[in-house]
PDB file of C-alpha atoms and ligand atoms in Angstrom:
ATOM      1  CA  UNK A 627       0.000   0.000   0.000  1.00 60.00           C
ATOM      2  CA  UNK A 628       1.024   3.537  -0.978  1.00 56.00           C
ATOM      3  CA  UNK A 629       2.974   5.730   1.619  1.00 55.00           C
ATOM      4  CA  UNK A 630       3.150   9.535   1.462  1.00 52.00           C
ATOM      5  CA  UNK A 631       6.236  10.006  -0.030  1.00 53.00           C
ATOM      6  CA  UNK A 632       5.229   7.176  -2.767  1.00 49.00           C
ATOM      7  CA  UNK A 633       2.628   9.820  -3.833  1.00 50.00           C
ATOM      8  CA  UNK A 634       5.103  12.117  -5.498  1.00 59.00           C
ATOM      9  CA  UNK A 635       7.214  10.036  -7.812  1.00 77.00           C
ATOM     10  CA  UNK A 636       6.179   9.377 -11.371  1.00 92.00           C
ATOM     11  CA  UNK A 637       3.233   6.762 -11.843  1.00 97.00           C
ATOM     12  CA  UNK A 638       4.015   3.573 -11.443  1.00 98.00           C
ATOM     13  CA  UNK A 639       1.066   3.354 -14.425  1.00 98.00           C
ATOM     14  CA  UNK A 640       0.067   6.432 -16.354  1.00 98.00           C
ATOM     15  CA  UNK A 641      -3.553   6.020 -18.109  1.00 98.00           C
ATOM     16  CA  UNK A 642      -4.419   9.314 -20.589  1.00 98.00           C
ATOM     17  CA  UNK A 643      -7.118   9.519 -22.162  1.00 98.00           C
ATOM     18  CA  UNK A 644      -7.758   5.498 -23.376  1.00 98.00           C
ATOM     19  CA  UNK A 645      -9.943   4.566 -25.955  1.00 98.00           C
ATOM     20  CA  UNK A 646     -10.707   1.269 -26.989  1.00 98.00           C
ATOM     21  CA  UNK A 647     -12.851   0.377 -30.380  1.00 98.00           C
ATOM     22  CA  UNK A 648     -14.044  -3.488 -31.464  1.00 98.00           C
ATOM     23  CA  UNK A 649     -15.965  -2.668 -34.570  1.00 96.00           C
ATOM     24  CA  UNK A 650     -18.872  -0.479 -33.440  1.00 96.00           C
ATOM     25  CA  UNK A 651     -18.707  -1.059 -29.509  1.00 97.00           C
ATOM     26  CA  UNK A 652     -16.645   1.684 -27.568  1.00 98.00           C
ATOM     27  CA  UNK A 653     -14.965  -0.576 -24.900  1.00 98.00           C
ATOM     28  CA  UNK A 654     -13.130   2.380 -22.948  1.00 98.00           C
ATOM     29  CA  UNK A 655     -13.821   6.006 -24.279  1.00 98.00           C
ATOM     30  CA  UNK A 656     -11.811   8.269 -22.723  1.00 98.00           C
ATOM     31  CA  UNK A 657     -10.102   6.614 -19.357  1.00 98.00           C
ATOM     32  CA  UNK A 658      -7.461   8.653 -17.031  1.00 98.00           C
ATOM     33  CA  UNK A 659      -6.292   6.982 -14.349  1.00 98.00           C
ATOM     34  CA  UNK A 660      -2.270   7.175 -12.463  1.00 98.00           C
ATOM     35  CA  UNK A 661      -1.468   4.842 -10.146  1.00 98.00           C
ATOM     36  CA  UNK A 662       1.163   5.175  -7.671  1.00 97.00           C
ATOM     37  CA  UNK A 663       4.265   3.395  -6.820  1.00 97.00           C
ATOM     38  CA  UNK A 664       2.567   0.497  -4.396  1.00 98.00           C
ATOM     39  CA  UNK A 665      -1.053   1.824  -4.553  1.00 98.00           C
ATOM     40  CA  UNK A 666      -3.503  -0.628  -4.872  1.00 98.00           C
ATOM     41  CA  UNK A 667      -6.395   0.221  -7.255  1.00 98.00           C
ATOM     42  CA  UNK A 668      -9.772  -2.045  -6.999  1.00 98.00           C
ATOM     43  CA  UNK A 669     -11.603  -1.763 -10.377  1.00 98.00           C
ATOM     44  CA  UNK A 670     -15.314  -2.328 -10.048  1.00 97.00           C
ATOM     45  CA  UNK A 671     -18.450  -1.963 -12.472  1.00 97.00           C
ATOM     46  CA  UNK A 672     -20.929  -3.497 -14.235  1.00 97.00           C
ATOM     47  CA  UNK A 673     -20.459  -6.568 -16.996  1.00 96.00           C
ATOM     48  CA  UNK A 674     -19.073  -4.794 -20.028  1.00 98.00           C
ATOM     49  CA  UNK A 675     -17.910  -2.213 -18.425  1.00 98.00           C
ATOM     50  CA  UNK A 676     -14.937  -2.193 -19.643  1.00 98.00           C
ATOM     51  CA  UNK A 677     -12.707  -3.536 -17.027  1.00 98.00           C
ATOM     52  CA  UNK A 678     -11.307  -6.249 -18.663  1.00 98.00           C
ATOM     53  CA  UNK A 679     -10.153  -3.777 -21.277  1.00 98.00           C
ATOM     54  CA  UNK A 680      -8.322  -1.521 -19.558  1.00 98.00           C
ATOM     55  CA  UNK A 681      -6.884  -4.264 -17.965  1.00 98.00           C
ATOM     56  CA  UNK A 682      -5.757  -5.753 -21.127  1.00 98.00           C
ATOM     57  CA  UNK A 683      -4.329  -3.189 -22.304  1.00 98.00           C
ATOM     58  CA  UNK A 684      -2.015  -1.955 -19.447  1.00 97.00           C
ATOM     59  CA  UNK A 685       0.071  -5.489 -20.432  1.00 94.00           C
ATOM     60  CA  UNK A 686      -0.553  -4.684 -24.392  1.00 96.00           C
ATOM     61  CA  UNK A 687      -2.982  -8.080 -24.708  1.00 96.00           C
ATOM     62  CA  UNK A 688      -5.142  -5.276 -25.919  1.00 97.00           C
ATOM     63  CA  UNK A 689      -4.251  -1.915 -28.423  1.00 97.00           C
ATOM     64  CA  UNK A 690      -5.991   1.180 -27.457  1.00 98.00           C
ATOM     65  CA  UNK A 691      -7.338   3.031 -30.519  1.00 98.00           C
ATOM     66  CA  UNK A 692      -6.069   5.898 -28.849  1.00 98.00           C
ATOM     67  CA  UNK A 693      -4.801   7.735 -25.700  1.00 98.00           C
ATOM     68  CA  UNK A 694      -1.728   6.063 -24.056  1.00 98.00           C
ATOM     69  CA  UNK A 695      -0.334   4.195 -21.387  1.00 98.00           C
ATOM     70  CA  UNK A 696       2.770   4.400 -19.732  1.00 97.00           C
ATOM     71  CA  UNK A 697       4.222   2.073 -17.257  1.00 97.00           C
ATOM     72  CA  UNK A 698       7.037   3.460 -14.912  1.00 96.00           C
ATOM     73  CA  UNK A 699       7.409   5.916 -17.584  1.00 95.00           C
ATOM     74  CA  UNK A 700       7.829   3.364 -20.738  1.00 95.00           C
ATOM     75  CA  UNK A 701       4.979   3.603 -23.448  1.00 96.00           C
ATOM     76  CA  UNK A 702       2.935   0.939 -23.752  1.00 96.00           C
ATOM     77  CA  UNK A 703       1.002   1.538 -25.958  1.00 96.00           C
ATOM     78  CA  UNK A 704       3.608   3.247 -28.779  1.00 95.00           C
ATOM     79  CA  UNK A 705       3.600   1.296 -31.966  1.00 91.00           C
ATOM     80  CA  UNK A 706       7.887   0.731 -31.239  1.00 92.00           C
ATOM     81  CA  UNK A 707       6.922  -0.156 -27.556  1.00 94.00           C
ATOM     82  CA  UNK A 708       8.777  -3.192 -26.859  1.00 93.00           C
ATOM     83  CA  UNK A 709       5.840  -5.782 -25.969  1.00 91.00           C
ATOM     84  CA  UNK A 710       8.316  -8.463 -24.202  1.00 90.00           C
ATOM     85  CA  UNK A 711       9.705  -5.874 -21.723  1.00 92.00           C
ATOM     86  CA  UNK A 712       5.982  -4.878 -21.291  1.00 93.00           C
ATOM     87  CA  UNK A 713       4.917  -8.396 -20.694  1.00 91.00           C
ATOM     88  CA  UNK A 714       7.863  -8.763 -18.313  1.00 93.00           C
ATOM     89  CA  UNK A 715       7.078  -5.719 -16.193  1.00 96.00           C
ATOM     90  CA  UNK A 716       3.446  -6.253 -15.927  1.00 97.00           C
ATOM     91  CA  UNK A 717       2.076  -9.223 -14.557  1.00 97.00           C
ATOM     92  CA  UNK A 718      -1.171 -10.476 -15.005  1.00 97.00           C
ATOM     93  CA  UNK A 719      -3.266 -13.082 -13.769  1.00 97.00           C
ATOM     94  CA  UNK A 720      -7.129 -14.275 -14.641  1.00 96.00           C
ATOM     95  CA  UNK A 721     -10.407 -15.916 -13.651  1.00 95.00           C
ATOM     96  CA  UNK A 722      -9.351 -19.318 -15.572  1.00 93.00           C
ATOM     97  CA  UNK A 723      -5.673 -19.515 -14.219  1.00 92.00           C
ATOM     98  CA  UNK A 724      -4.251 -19.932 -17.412  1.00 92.00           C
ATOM     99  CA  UNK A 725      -1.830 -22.490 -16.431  1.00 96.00           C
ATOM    100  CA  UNK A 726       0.311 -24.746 -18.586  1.00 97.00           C
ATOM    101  CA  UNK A 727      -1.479 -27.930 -17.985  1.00 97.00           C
ATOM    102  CA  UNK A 728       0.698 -30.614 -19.277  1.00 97.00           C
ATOM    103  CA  UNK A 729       3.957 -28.639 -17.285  1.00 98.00           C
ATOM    104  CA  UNK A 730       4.380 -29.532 -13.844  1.00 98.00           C
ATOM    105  CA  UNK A 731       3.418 -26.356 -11.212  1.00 98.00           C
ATOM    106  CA  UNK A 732       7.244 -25.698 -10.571  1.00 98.00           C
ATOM    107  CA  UNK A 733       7.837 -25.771 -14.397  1.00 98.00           C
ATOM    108  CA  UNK A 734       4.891 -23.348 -15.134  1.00 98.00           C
ATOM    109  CA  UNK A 735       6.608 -20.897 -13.033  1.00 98.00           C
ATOM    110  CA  UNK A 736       9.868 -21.447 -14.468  1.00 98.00           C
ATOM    111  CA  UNK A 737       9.033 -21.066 -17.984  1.00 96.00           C
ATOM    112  CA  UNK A 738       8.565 -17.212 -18.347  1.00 95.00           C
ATOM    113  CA  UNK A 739      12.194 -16.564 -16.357  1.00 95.00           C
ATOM    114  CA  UNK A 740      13.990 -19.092 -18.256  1.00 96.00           C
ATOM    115  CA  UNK A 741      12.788 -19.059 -21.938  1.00 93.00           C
ATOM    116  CA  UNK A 742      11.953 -14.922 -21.893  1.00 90.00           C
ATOM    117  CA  UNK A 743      14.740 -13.814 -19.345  1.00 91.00           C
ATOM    118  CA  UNK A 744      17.457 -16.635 -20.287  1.00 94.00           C
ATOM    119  CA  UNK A 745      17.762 -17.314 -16.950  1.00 95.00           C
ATOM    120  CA  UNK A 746      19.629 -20.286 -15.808  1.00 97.00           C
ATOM    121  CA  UNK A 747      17.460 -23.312 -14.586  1.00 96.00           C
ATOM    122  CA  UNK A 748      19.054 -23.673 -11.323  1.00 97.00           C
ATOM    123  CA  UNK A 749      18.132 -20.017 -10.222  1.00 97.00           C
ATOM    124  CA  UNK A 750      15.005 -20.113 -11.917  1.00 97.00           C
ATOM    125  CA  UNK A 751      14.241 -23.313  -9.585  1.00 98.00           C
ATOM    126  CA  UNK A 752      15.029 -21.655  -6.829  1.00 98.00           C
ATOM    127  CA  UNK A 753      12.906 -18.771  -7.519  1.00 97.00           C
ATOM    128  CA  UNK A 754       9.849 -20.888  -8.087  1.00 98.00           C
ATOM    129  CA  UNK A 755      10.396 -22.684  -4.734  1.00 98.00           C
ATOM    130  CA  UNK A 756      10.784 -19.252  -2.641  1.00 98.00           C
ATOM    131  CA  UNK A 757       7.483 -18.204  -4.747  1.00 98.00           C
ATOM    132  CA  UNK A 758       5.557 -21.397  -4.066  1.00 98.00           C
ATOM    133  CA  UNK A 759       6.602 -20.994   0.162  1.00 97.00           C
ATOM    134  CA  UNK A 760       5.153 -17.598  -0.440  1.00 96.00           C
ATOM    135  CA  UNK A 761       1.985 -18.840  -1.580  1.00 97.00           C
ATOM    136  CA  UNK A 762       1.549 -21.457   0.658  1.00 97.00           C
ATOM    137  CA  UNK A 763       2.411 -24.821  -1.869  1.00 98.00           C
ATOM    138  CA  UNK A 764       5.996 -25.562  -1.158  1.00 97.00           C
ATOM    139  CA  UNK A 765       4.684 -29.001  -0.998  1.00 97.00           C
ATOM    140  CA  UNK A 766       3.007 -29.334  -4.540  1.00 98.00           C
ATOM    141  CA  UNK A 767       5.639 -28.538  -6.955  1.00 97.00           C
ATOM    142  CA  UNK A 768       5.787 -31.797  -8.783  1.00 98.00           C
ATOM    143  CA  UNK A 769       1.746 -31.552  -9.099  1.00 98.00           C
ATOM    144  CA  UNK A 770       0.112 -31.259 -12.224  1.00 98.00           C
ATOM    145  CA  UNK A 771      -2.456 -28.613 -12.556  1.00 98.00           C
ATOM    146  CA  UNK A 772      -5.327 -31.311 -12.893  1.00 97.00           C
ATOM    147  CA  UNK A 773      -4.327 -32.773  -9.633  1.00 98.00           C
ATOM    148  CA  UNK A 774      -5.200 -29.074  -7.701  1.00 97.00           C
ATOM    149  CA  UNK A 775      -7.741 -27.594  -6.480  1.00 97.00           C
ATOM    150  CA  UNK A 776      -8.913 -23.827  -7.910  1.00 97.00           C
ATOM    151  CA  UNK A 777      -7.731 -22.293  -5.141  1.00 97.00           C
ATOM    152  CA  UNK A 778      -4.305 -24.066  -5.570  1.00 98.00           C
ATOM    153  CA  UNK A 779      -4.025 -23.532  -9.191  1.00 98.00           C
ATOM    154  CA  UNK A 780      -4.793 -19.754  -8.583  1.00 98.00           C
ATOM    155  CA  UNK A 781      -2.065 -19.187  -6.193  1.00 98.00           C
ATOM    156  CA  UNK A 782       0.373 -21.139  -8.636  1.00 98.00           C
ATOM    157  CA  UNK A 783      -0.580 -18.731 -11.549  1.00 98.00           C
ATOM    158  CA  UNK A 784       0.242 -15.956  -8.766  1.00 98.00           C
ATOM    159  CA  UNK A 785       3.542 -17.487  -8.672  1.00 98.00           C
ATOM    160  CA  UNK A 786       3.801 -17.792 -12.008  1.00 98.00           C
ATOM    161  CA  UNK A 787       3.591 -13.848 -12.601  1.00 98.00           C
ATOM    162  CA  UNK A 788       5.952 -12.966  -9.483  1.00 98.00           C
ATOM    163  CA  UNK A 789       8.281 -15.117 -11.595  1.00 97.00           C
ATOM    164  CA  UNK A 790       8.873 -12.214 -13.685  1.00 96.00           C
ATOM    165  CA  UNK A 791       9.899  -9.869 -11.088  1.00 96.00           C
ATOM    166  CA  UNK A 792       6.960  -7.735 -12.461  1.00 97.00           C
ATOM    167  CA  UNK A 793       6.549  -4.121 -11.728  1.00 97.00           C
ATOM    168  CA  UNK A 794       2.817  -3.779 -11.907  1.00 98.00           C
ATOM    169  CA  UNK A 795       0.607  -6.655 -11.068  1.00 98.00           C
ATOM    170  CA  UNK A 796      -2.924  -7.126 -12.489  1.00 98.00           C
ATOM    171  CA  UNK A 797      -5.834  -9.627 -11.589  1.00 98.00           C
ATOM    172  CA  UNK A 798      -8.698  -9.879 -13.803  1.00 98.00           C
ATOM    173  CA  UNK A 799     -11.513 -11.106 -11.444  1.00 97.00           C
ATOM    174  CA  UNK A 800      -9.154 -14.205 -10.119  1.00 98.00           C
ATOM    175  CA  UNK A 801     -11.483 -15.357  -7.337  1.00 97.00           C
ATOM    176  CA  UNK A 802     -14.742 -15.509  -9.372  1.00 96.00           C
ATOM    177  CA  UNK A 803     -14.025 -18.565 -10.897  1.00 95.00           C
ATOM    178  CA  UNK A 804     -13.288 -20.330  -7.034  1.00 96.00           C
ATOM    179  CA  UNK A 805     -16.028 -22.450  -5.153  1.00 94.00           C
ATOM    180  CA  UNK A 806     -16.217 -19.884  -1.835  1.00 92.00           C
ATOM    181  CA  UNK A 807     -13.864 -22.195   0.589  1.00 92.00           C
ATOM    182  CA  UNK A 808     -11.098 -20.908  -1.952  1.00 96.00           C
ATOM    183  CA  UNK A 809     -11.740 -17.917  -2.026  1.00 97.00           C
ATOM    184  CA  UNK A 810      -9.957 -16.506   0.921  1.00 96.00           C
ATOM    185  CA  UNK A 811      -6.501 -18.358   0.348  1.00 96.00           C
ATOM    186  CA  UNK A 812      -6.265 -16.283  -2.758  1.00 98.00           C
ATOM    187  CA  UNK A 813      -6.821 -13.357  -1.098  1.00 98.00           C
ATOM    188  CA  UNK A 814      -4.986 -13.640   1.645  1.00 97.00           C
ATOM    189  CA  UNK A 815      -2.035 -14.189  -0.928  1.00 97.00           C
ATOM    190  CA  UNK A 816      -2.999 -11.299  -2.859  1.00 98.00           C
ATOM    191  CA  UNK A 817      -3.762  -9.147   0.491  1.00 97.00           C
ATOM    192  CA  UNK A 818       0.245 -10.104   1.460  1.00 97.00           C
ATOM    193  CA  UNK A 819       1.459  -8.726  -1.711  1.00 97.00           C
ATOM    194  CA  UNK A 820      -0.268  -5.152  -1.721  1.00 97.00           C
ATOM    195  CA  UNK A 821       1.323  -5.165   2.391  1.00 97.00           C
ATOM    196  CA  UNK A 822       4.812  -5.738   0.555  1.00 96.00           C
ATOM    197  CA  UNK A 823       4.071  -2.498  -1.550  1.00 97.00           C
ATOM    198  CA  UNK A 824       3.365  -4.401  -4.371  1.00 98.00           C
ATOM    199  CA  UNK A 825       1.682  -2.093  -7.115  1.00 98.00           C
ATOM    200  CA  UNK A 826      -2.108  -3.478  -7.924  1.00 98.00           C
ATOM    201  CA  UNK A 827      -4.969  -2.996 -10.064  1.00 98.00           C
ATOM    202  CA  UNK A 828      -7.677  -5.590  -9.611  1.00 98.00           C
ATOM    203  CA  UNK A 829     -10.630  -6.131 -10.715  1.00 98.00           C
ATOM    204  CA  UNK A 830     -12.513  -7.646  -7.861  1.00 97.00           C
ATOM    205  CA  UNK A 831     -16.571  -7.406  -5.933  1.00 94.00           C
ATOM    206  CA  UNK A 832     -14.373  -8.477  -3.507  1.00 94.00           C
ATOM    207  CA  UNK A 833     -15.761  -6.227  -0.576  1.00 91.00           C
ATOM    208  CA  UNK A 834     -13.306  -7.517   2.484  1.00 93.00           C
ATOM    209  CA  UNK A 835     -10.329  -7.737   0.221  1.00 96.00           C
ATOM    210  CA  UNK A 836     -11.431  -3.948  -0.686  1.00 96.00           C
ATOM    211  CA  UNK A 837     -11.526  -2.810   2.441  1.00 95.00           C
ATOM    212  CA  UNK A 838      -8.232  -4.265   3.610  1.00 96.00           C
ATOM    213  CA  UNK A 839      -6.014  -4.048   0.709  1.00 97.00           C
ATOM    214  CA  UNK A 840      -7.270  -1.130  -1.456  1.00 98.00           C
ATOM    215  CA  UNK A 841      -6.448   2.266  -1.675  1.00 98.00           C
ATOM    216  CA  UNK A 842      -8.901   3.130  -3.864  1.00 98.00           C
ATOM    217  CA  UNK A 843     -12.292   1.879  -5.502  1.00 98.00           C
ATOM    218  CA  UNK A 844     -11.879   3.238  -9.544  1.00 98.00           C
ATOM    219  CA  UNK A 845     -16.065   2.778 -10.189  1.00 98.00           C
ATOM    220  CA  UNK A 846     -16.126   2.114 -14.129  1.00 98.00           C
ATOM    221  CA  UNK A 847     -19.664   1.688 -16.021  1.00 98.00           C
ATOM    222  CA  UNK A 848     -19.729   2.186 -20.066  1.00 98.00           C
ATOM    223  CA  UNK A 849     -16.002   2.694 -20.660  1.00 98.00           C
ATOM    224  CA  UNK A 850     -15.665   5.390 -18.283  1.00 98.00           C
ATOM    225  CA  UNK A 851     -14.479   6.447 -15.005  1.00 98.00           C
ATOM    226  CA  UNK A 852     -17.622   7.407 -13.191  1.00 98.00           C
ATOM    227  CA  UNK A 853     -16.236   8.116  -9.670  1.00 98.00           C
ATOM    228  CA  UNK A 854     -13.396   6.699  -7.288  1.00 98.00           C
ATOM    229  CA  UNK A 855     -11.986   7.279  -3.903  1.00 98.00           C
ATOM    230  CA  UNK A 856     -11.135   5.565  -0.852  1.00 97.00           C
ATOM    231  CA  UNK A 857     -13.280   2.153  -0.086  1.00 97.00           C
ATOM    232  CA  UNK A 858     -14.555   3.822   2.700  1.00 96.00           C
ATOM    233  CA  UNK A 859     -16.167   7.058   0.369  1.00 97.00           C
ATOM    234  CA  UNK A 860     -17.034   4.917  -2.725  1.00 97.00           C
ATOM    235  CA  UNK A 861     -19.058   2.137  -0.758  1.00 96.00           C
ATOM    236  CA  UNK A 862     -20.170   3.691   1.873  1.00 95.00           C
ATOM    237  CA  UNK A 863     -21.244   7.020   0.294  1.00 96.00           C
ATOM    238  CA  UNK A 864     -21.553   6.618  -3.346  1.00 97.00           C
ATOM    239  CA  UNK A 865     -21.762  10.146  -4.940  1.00 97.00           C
ATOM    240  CA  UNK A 866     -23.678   8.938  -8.342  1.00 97.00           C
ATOM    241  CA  UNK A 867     -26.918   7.391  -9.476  1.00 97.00           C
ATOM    242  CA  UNK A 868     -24.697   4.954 -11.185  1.00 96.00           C
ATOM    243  CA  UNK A 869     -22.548   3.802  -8.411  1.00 97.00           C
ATOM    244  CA  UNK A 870     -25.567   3.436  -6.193  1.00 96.00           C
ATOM    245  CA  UNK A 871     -27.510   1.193  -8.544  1.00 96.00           C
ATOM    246  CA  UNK A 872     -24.706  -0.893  -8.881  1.00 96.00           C
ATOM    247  CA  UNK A 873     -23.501  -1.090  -5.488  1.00 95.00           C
ATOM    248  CA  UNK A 874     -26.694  -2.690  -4.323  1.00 93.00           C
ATOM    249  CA  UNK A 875     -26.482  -4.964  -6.775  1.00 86.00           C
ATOM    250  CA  UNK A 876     -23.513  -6.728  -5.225  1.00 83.00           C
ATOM    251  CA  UNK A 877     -23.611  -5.420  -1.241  1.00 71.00           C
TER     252      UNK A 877
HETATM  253  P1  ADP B1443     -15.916  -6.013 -18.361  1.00 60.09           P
HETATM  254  O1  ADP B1443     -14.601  -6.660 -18.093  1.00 60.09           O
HETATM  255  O2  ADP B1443     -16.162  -4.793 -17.531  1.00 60.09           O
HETATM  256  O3  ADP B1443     -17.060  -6.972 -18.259  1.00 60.09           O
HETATM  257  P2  ADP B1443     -14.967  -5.830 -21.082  1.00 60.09           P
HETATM  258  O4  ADP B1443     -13.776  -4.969 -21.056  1.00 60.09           O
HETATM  259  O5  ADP B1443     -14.750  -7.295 -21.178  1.00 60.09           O
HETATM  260  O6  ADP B1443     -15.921  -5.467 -19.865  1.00 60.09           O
HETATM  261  O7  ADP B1443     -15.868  -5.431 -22.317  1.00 60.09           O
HETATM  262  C1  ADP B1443     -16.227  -4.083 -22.610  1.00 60.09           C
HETATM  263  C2  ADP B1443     -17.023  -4.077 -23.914  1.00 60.09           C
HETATM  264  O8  ADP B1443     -16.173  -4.445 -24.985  1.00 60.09           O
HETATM  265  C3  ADP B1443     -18.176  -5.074 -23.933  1.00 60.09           C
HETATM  266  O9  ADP B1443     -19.233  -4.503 -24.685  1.00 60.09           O
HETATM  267  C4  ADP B1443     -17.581  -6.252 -24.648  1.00 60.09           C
HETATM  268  O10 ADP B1443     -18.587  -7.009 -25.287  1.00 60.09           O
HETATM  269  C5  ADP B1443     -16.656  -5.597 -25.649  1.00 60.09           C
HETATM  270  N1  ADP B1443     -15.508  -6.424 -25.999  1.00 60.09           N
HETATM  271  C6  ADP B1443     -14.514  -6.816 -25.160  1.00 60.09           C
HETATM  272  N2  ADP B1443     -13.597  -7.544 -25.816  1.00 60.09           N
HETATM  273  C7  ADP B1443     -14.017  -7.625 -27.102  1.00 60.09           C
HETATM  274  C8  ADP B1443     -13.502  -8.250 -28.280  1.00 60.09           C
HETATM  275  N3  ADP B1443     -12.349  -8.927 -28.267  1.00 60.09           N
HETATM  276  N4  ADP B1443     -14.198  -8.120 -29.416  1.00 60.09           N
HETATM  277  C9  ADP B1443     -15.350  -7.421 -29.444  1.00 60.09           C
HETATM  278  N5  ADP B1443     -15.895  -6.806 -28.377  1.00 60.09           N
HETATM  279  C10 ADP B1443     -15.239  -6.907 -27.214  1.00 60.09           C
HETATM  280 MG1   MG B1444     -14.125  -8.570 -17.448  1.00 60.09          MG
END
């Protein structure tokens, strides 16, 4: 989580005016949003929103028709921006996991570092291991990702991304996909990471995780910004129609 002096370096990710076109639908039209250097940034709104989107493109999995994005000052989203370096810097992980399944979980997470970054297996190894302590499966290396639970397979793909050493972590709704027993061992992981100062923006209805982990609710609903502020201000005194509505939808 951010701390004062945090708040005056450049933006760990600089959003400027974002648009996002797929034919006829306007996916993001018009987004600014900086985040700081260890702030964690909960992303809420309706379905088709345009969440995901924004999301997507902070990592380049999406191109913005226009606007821009920088990331610790790199473009993103320049036609010469280097996408590798991007992918490296900006971690990502999603409902589905996204794992590897026919690699083992300690060779999912050493894939990235060793085939993008060159690393050498015997570091690479050791990385996984220190990342899979972190998250709680120290014991489960050798497992396929058929023989885990969600929850389990989650946390690896949280692994997985630390791998990379990233910058800028993202989550695209990764708990919504869990039965509710699994829920919390995600979070708890991901609750760890924004006390180490990691730098977040996660999409989430996750209210508890909100409240302990977030610095700010970012309220999106047709490709726009349509308020934000602290968890406390957003949920508990929602200054649009729009937030309202969809607020009791999911409180
Ligand atoms: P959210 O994550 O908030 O549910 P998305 O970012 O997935 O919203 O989608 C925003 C809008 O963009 C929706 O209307 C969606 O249908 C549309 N959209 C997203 N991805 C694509 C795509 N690859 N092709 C066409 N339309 C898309
Ligand atoms: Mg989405």
């Amino acid at each position: 989580m951010t701390d004062t002096t945090a708040t005056q370096s450049r933006p760990r990710i600089a959003i400027s005016q974002a648009v996002k076109r797929f034919g006829h639908v306007q996916a993001l039209r018009g987004v600014d949003l900086e985040i700081q250097p260890g702030e964690v940034v909960l992303v809420i709104g309706p379905s088709g929103s345009g969440k995901s989107t924004l999301l997507r493109s902070v990592n380049r999995l999406e191109h913005l028709t226009s606007g821009e994005i920088q990331v610790d000052g790199d473009s993103v989203t320049a036609h010469h921006a280097d996408i590798r370096k991007i992918r490296e810097e900006v971690g990502m992980v999603f409902q589905n996991f996204n794992l590897f399944p026919h690699l083992s979980v300690v060779k999912n997470i050493m894939l990235a570092p060793t085939l993008v970054k060159k690393e050498k297996s015997e570091l690479a190894l050791e990385t996984a291991r220190r990342l899979l302590a972190r998250v709680g499966l120290a014991d489960k290396e050798r497992a396929y990702p058929d023989q885990l639970s969600g929850g389990q397979q989650q946390r690896v793909a949280i692994a997985r991304a630390l791998a990379m050493n990233p910058k800028v972590m993202l989550f695209d709704e990764p708990t919504s996909a869990l039965d509710p027993e699994m829920i919390k061992e995600v979070l708890d992981v991901m609750l760890a990471l924004a006390r180490e100062g990691m730098t977040m923006m996660v999409v989430s209805h996750e209210m508890g995780f909100a409240r302990a982990a977030a610095d700010r609710v970012v309220f999106m609903d047709e490709g726009m910004i349509i308020e934000q502020g602290t968890p406390d201000q957003v949920f508990g005194s929602p200054r649009h129609e729009r937030t309202k509505a969809f607020l009791q939808h999911i409180l």
